[in-house]
Short mmCIF file of C-alpha atoms in Angstrom, two decimals:
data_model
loop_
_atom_site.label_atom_id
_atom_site.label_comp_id
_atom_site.label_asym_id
_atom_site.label_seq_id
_atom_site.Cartn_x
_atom_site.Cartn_y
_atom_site.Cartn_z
CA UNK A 94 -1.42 270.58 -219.08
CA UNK A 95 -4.71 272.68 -218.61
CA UNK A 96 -2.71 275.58 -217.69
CA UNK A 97 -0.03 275.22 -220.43
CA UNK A 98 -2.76 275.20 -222.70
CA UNK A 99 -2.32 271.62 -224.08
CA UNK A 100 -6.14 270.84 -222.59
CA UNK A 101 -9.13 272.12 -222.13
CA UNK A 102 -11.55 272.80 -219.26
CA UNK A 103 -13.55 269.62 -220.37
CA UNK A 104 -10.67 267.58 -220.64
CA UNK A 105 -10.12 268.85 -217.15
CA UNK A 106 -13.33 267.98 -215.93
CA UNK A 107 -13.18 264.17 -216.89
CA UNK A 108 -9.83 263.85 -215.47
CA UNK A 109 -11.30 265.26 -211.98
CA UNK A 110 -14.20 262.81 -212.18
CA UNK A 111 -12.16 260.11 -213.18
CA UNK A 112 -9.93 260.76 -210.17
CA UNK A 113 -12.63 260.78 -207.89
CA UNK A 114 -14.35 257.71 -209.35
CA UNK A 115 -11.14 255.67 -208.99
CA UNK A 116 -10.89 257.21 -205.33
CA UNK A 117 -14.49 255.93 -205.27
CA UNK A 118 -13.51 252.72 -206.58
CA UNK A 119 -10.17 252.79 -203.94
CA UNK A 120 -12.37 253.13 -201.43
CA UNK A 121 -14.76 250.05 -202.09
CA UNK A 122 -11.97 248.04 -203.12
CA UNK A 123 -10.50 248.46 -199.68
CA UNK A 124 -14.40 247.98 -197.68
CA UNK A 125 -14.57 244.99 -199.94
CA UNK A 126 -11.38 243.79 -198.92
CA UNK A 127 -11.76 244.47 -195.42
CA UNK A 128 -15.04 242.61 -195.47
CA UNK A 129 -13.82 239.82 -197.11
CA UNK A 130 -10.60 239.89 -195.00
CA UNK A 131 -13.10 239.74 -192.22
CA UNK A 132 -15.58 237.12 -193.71
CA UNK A 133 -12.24 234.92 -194.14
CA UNK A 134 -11.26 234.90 -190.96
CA UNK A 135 -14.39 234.55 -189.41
CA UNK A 136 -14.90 231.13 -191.89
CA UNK A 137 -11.53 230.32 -191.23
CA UNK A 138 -12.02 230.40 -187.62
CA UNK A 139 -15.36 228.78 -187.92
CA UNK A 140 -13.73 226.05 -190.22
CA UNK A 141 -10.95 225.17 -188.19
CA UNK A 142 -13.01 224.53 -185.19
CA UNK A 143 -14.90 222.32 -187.32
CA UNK A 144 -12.49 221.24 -188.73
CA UNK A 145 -10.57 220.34 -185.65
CA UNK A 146 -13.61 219.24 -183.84
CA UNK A 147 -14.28 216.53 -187.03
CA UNK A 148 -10.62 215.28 -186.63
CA UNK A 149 -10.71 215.07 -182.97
CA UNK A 150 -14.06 212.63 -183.56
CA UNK A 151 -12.30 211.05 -186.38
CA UNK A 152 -9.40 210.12 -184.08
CA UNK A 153 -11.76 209.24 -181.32
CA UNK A 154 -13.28 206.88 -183.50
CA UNK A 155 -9.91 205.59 -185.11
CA UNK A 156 -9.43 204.96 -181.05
CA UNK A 157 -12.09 202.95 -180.92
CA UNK A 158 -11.53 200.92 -183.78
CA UNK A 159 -8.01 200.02 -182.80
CA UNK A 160 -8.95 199.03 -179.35
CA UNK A 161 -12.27 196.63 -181.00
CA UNK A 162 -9.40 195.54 -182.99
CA UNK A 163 -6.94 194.95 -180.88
CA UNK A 164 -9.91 193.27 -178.26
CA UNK A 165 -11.12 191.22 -181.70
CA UNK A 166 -7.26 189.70 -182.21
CA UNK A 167 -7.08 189.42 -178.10
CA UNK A 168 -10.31 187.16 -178.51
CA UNK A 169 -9.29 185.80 -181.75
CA UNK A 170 -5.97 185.15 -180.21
CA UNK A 171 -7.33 183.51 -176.94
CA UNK A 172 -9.73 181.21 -179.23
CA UNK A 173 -6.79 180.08 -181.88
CA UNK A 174 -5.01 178.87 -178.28
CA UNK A 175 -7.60 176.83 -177.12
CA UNK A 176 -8.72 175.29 -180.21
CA UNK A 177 -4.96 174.83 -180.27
CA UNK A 178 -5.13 172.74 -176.87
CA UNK A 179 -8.25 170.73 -177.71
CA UNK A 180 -6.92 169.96 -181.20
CA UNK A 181 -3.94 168.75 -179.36
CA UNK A 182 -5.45 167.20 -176.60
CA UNK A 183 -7.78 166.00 -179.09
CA UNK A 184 -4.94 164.33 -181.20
CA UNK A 185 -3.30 162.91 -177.88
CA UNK A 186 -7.26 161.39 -177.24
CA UNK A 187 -6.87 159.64 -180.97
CA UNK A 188 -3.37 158.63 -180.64
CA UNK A 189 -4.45 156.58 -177.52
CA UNK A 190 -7.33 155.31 -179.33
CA UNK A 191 -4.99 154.17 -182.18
CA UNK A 192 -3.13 152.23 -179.48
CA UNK A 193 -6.25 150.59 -178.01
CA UNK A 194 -7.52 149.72 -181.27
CA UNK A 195 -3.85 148.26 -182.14
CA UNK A 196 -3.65 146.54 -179.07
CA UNK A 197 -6.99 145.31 -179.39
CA UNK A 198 -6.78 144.20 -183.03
CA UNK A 199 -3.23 142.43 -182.03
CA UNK A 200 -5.24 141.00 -179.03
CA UNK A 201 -8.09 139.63 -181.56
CA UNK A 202 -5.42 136.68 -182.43
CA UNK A 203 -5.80 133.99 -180.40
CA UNK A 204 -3.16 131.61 -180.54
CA UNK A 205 -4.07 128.22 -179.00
CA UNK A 206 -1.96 126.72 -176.39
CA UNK A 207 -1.89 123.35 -177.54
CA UNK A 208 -2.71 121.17 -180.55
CA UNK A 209 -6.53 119.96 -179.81
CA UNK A 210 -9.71 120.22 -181.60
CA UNK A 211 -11.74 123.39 -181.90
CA UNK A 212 -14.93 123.74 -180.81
CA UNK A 213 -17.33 126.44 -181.12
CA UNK A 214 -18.83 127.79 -177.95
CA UNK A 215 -21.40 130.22 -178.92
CA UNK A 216 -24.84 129.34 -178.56
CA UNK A 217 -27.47 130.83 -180.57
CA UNK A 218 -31.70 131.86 -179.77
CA UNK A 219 -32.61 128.59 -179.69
CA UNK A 220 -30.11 126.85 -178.64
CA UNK A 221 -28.19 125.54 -181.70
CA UNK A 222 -24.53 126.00 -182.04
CA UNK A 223 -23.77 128.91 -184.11
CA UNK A 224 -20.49 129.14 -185.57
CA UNK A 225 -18.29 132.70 -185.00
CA UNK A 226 -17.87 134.28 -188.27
CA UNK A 227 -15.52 137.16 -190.08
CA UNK A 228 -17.47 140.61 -189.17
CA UNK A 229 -19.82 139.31 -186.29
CA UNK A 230 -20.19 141.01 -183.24
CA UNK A 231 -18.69 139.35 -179.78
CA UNK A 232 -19.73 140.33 -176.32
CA UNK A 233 -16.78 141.08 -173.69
CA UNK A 234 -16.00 137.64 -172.14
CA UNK A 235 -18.14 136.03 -174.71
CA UNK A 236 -16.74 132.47 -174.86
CA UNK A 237 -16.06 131.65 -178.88
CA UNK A 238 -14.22 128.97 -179.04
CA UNK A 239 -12.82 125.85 -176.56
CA UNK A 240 -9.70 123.29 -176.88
CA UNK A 241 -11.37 120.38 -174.94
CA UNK A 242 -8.70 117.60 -173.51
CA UNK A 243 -10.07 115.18 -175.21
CA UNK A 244 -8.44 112.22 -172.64
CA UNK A 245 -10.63 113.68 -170.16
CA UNK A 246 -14.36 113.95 -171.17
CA UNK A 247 -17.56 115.22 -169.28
CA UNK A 248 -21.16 114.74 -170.17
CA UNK A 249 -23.52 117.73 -170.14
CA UNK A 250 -27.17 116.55 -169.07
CA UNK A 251 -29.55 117.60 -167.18
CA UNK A 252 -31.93 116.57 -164.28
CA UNK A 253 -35.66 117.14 -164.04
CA UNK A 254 -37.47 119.20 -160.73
CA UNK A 255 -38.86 116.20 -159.50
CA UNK A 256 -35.71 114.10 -158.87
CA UNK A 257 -33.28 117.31 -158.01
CA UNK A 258 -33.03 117.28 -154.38
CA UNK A 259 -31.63 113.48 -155.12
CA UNK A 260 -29.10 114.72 -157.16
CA UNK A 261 -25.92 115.85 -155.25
CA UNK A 262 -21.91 116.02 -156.41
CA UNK A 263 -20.08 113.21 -156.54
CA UNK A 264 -22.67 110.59 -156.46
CA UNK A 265 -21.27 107.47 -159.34
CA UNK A 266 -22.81 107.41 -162.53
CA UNK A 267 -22.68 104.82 -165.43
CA UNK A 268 -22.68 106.22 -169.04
CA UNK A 269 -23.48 104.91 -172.60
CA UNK A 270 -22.53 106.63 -175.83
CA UNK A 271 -25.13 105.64 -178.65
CA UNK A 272 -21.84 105.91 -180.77
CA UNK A 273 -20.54 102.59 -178.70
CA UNK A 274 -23.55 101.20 -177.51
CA UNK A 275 -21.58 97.51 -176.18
CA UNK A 276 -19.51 99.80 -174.08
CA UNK A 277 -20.27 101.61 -170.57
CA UNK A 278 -17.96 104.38 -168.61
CA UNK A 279 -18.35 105.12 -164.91
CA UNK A 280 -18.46 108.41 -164.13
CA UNK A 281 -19.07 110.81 -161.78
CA UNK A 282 -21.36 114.19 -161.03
CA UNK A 283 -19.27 116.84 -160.98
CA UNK A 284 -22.10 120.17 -160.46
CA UNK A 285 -25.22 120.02 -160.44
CA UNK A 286 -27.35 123.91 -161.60
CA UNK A 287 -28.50 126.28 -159.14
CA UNK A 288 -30.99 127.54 -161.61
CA UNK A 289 -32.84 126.12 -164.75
CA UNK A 290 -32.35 126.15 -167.85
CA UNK A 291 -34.19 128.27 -169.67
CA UNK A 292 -37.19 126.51 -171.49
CA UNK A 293 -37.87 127.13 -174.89
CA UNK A 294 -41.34 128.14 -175.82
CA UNK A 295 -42.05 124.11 -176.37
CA UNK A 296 -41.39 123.23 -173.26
CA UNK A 297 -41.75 126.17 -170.95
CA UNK A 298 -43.24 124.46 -167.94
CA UNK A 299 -40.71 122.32 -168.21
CA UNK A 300 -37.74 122.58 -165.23
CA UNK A 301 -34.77 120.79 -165.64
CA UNK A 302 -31.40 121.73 -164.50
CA UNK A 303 -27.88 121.14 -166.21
CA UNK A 304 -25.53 118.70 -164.61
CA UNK A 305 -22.18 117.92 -165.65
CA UNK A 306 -21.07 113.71 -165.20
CA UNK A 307 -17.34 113.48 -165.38
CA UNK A 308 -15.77 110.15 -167.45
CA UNK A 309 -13.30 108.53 -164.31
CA UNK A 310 -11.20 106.64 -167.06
CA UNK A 311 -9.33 108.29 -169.92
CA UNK A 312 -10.74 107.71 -173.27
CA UNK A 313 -9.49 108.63 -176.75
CA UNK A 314 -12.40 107.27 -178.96
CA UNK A 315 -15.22 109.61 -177.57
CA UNK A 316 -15.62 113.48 -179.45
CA UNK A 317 -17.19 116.34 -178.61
CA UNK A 318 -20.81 115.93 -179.49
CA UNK A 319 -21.68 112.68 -179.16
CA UNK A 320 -25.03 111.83 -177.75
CA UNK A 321 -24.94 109.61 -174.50
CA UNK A 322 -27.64 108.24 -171.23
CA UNK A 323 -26.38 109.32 -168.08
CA UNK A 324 -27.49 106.86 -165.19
CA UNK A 325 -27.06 108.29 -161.87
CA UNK A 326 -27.13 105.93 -159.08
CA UNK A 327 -28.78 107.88 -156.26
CA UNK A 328 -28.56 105.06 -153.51
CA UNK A 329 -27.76 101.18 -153.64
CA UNK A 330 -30.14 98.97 -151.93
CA UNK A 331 -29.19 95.31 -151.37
CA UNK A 332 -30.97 92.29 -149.91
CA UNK A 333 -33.95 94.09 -150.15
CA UNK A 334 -37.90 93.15 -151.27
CA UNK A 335 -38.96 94.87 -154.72
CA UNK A 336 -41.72 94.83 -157.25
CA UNK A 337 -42.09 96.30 -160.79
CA UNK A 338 -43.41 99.46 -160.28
CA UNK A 339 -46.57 99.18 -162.50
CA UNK A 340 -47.85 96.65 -159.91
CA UNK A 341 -48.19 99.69 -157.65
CA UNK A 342 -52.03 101.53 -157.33
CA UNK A 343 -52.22 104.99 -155.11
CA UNK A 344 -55.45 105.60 -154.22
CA UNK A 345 -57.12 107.74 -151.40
CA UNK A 346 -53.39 108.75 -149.97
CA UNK A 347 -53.09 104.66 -149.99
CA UNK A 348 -50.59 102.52 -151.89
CA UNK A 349 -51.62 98.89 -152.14
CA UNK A 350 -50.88 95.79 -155.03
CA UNK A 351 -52.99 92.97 -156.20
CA UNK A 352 -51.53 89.60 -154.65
CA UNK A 353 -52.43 85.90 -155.24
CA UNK A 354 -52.67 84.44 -152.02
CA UNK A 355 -52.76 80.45 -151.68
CA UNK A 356 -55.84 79.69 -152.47
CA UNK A 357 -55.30 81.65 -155.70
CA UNK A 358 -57.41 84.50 -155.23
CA UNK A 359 -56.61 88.30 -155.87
CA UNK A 360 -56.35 90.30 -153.09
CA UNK A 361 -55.96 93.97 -152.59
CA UNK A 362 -52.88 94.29 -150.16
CA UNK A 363 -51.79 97.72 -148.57
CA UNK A 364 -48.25 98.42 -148.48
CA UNK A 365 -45.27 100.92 -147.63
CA UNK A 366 -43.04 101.65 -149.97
CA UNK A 367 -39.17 103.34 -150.04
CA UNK A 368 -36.77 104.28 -153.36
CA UNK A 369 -37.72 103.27 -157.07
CA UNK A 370 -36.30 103.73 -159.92
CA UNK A 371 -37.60 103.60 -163.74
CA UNK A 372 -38.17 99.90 -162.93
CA UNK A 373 -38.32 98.56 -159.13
CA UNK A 374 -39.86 99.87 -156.10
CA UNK A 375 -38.33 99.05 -152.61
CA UNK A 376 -41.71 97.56 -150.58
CA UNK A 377 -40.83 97.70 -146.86
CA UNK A 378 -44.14 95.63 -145.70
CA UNK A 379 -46.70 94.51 -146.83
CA UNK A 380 -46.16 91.21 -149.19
CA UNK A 381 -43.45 88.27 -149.11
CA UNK A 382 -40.84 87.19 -150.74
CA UNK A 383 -41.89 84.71 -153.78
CA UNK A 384 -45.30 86.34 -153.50
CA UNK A 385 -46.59 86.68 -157.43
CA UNK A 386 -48.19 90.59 -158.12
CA UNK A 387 -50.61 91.60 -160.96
CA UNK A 388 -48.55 93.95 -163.13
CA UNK A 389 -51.72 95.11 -164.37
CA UNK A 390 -53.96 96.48 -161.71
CA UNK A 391 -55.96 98.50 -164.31
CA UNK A 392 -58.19 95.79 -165.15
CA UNK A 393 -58.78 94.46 -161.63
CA UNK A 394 -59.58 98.43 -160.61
CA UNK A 395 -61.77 98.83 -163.34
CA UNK A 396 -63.52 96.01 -161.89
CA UNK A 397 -63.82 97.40 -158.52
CA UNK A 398 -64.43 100.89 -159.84
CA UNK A 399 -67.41 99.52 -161.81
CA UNK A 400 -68.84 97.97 -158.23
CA UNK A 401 -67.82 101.16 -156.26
CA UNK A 402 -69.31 103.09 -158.92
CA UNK A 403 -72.02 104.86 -156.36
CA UNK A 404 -69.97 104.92 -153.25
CA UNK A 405 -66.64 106.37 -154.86
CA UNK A 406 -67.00 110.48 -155.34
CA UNK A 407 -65.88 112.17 -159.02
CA UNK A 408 -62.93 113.69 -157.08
CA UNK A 409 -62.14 110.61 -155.80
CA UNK A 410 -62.48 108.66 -159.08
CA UNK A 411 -60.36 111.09 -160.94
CA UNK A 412 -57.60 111.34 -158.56
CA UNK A 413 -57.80 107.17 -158.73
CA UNK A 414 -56.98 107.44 -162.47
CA UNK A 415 -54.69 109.84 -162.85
CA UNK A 416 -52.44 108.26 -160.13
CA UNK A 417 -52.94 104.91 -161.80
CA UNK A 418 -52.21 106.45 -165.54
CA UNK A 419 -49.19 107.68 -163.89
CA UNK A 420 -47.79 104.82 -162.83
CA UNK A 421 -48.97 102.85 -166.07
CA UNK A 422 -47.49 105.07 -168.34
CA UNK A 423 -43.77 104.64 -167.42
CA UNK A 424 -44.05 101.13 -168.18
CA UNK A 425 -46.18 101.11 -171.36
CA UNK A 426 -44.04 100.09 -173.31
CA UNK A 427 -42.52 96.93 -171.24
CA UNK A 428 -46.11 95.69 -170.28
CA UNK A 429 -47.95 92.81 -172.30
CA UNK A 430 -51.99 92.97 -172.61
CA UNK A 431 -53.89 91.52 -169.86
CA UNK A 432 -56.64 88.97 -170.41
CA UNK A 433 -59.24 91.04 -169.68
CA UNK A 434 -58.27 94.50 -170.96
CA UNK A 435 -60.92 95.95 -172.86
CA UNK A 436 -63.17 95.80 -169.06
CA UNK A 437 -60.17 97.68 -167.98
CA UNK A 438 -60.30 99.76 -170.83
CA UNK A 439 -63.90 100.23 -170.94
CA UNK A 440 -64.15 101.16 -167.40
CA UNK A 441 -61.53 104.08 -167.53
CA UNK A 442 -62.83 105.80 -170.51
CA UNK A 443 -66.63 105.22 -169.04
CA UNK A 444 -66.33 107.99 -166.15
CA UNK A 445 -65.09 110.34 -168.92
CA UNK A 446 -67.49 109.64 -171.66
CA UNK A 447 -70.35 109.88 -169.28
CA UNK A 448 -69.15 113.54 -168.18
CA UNK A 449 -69.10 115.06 -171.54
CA UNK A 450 -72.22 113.28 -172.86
CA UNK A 451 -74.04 114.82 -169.48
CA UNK A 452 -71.69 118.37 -170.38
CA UNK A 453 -73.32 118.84 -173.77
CA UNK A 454 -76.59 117.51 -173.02
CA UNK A 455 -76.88 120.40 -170.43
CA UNK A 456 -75.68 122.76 -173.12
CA UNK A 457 -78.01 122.03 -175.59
CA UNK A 458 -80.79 122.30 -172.95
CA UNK A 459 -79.54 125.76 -171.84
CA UNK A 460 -79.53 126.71 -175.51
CA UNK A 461 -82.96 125.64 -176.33
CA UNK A 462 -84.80 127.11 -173.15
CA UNK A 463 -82.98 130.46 -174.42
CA UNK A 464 -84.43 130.46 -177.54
CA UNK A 465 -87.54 129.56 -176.20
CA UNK A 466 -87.96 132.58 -174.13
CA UNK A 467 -86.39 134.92 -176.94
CA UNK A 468 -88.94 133.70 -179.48
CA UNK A 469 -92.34 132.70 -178.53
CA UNK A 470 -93.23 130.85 -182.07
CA UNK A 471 -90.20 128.93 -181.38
CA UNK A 472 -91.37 128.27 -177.39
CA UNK A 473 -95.06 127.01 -178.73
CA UNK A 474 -93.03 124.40 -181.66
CA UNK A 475 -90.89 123.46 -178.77
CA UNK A 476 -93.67 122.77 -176.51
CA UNK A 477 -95.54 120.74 -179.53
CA UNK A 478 -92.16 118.63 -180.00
CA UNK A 479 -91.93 117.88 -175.96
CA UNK A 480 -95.44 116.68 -176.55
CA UNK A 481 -94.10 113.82 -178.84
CA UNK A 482 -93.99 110.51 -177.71
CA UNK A 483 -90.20 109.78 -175.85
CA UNK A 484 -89.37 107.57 -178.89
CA UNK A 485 -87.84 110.65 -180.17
CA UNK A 486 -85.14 111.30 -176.94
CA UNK A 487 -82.15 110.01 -176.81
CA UNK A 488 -81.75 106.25 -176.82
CA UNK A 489 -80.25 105.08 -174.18
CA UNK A 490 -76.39 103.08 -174.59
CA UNK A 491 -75.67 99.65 -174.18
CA UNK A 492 -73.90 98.97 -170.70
CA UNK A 493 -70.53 97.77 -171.28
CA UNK A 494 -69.27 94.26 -170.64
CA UNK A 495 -68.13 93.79 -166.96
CA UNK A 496 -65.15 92.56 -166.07
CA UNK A 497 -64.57 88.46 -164.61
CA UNK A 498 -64.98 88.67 -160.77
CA UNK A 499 -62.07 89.53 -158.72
CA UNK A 500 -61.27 86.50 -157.58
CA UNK A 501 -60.38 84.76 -161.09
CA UNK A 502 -56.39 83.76 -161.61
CA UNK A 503 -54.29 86.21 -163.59
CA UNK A 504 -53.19 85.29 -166.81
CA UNK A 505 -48.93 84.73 -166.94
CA UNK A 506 -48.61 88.47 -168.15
CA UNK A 507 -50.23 90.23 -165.76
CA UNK A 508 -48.01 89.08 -162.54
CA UNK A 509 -45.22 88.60 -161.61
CA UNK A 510 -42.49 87.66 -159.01
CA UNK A 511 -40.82 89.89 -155.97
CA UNK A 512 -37.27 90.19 -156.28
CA UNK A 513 -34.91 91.07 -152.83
#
């Protein structure tokens, strides 16, 4: 065009540089390209790695997870079992309770193998019968109720310490009922306790062991319940010498009787004795047959403990009264009042009286001398009241009346005849 004429030099001269600017341009486009062509690949390169690297942790870890979960649902697994075999184990555990409890709930009917009375067994604290009731609580073999045979009765008693080694099975015994008083059974002791009862807290020195009588004879009138006296004859002595047994005295390890002789005089007679009972004593030597006793040797030993008074010891004295209180007292209410009773009287409370009047009389001495020496004002008004005439002391107590002599005649209710 510049040769044909169509453009000028100029026109010429911006073409040129335009060529050569767009060759410029070429060749940055291409630098640019290769350095982006080479920043790409090195980020792609870097990328992946990183890329590939992340994924590879990523699965790692997805690994992991799968395993802990797969481990978790093992566990879970293994745990779902067993609580599976103790819920079933546990269900086979309640299903046998639910038997036991069935059986045990049909066992709780008790159905009585004959026609009878009922009688509740169960004794309470303190000994009263206490009836079973809906809802109370029973002991395993707890006895509750009992269908006595009513044709063939026992009595329940019991036997005190003193008289137990007398007591042995099968020995008779004669029974009254307070419900038929005209009317006796014979019996016999079926067991006698190896241990006592249990005393309640009013009676806990009290030993006395149970002992079942058995009725020989049917009856059909008596019920469970009744109050009867047992009688148990330990031994049966015939043809043999006996006195009432509050005609006996123990004294000094001796026993001994008051006996009219012929010539009417008491006399103090030493004798041996064997079995008694509530009544009788068996006298092996010592007085006659026909011979008449005092049944009231109190009076004639108040007598002689009056004249004894110095030569008989407090020990001695004591142990005299007791013994002869003891026999007394089991007949107190069969005996009549001797003649001379209040001597006797008199003379058994005098030993006593005189120890307790002597007892305080020393106290109140002690007292006073300890006031004395804790308070001398006190010791000086003392010592001014000791120098007081002895009108002020005690006044000294009429002697009581003695006794008649020994040798007077008893009165008709204080002797009495020897029976063989």
């Amino acid at each position: 065009l510049y040769k044909l004429g169509y453009r000028n030099k100029g026109d010429l001269e911006q073409a040129m540089y335009r060529y050569l600017q767009a060759e410029d341009n070429l060749v940055a486009a291409r630098n640019a390209l290769k350095k982006a062509m080479a920043e790409f690949n090195k980020l792609e390169a870097f990328e992946y790695r990183m890329e590939l690297a992340r994924l590879r942790g990523a699965l790692e870890s997805a690994k992991r997870k799968l395993e802990q979960v797969q481990r978790d649902n093992e566990a879970k697994e293994a745990e779902a079992k067993a609580a599976k075999i103790a819920a079933e184990r546990e269900f086979e555990k309640e299903e046998e309770q639910l038997k036991k409890y069935e059986t045990q709930l049909e066992k709780c009917k008790i159905y009585a193998p004959h026609d009878g009375m009922v009688v509740y067994a169960t004794r309470g604290r303190w000994g009263q019968t206490v009836d079973i009731q809906e809802g109370a609580f029973v002991r395993e073999r707890q006895k509750i109720l009992e269908l006595p045979d009513l044709s063939r009765m026992q009595v329940k008693t019991t036997v005190h310490e003193s008289v137990l080694d007398q007591v042995k099975v099968g020995l008779p015994a004669m029974i009254k009922v307070d419900a038929f008083p005209d009317r006796v059974y014979e019996g016999t002791v079926k067991s006698v306790a190896v241990l006592p009862n249990p005393g309640g807290w009013l009676s806990s020195d009290i030993k006395v062991y149970e002992t079942i009588v058995t009725i020989d004879e049917e009856v059909e009138e008596l019920k469970p319940g009744m109050t009867a006296v047992v009688e148990i004859h330990i031994d049966r002595l015939r043809d043999v010498l006996s006195v009432p047994i509050q005609a006996i005295v123990e004294r000094n390890n001796e026993t001994w009787c008051f006996v009219m002789d012929e010539g009417g005089d008491i006399v103090k007679r030493r004798i041996m004795l064997g079995r008694s009972n509530d009544k009788f004593v068996h006298v092996k030597s010592g007085i006659r047959e026909g011979e008449q006793v005092v049944l009231n040797p109190m009076a004639i030993l108040g007598e002689e403990a009056e004249s004894e008074k110095e030569e008989l010891s407090p020990d001695a004295e004591s142990d005299l009264l007791k013994n002869a209180a003891k026999r007394k007292g089991k007949q107190t209410a069969r005996q009549q009042k001797p003649r001379s009773g209040k001597a006797g009287k008199a003379a058994k409370k005098k030993p006593q009286e005189s120890s307790i009047r002597q007892t305080n009389e020393s106290r109140i001495k002690e007292k006073r001398q300890t006031e004395r020496n804790s308070n001398p004002e006190r010791k000086e008004r003392a010592g001014q009241r000791e120098a007081r005439p002895a009108a002020d002391g005690p006044k000294q107590q009429k002697k009581e009346p003695k006794a008649e002599k020994t040798n007077r005649k008893p009165g008709p209710s204080e002797t009495g005849n020897g029976s063989s």
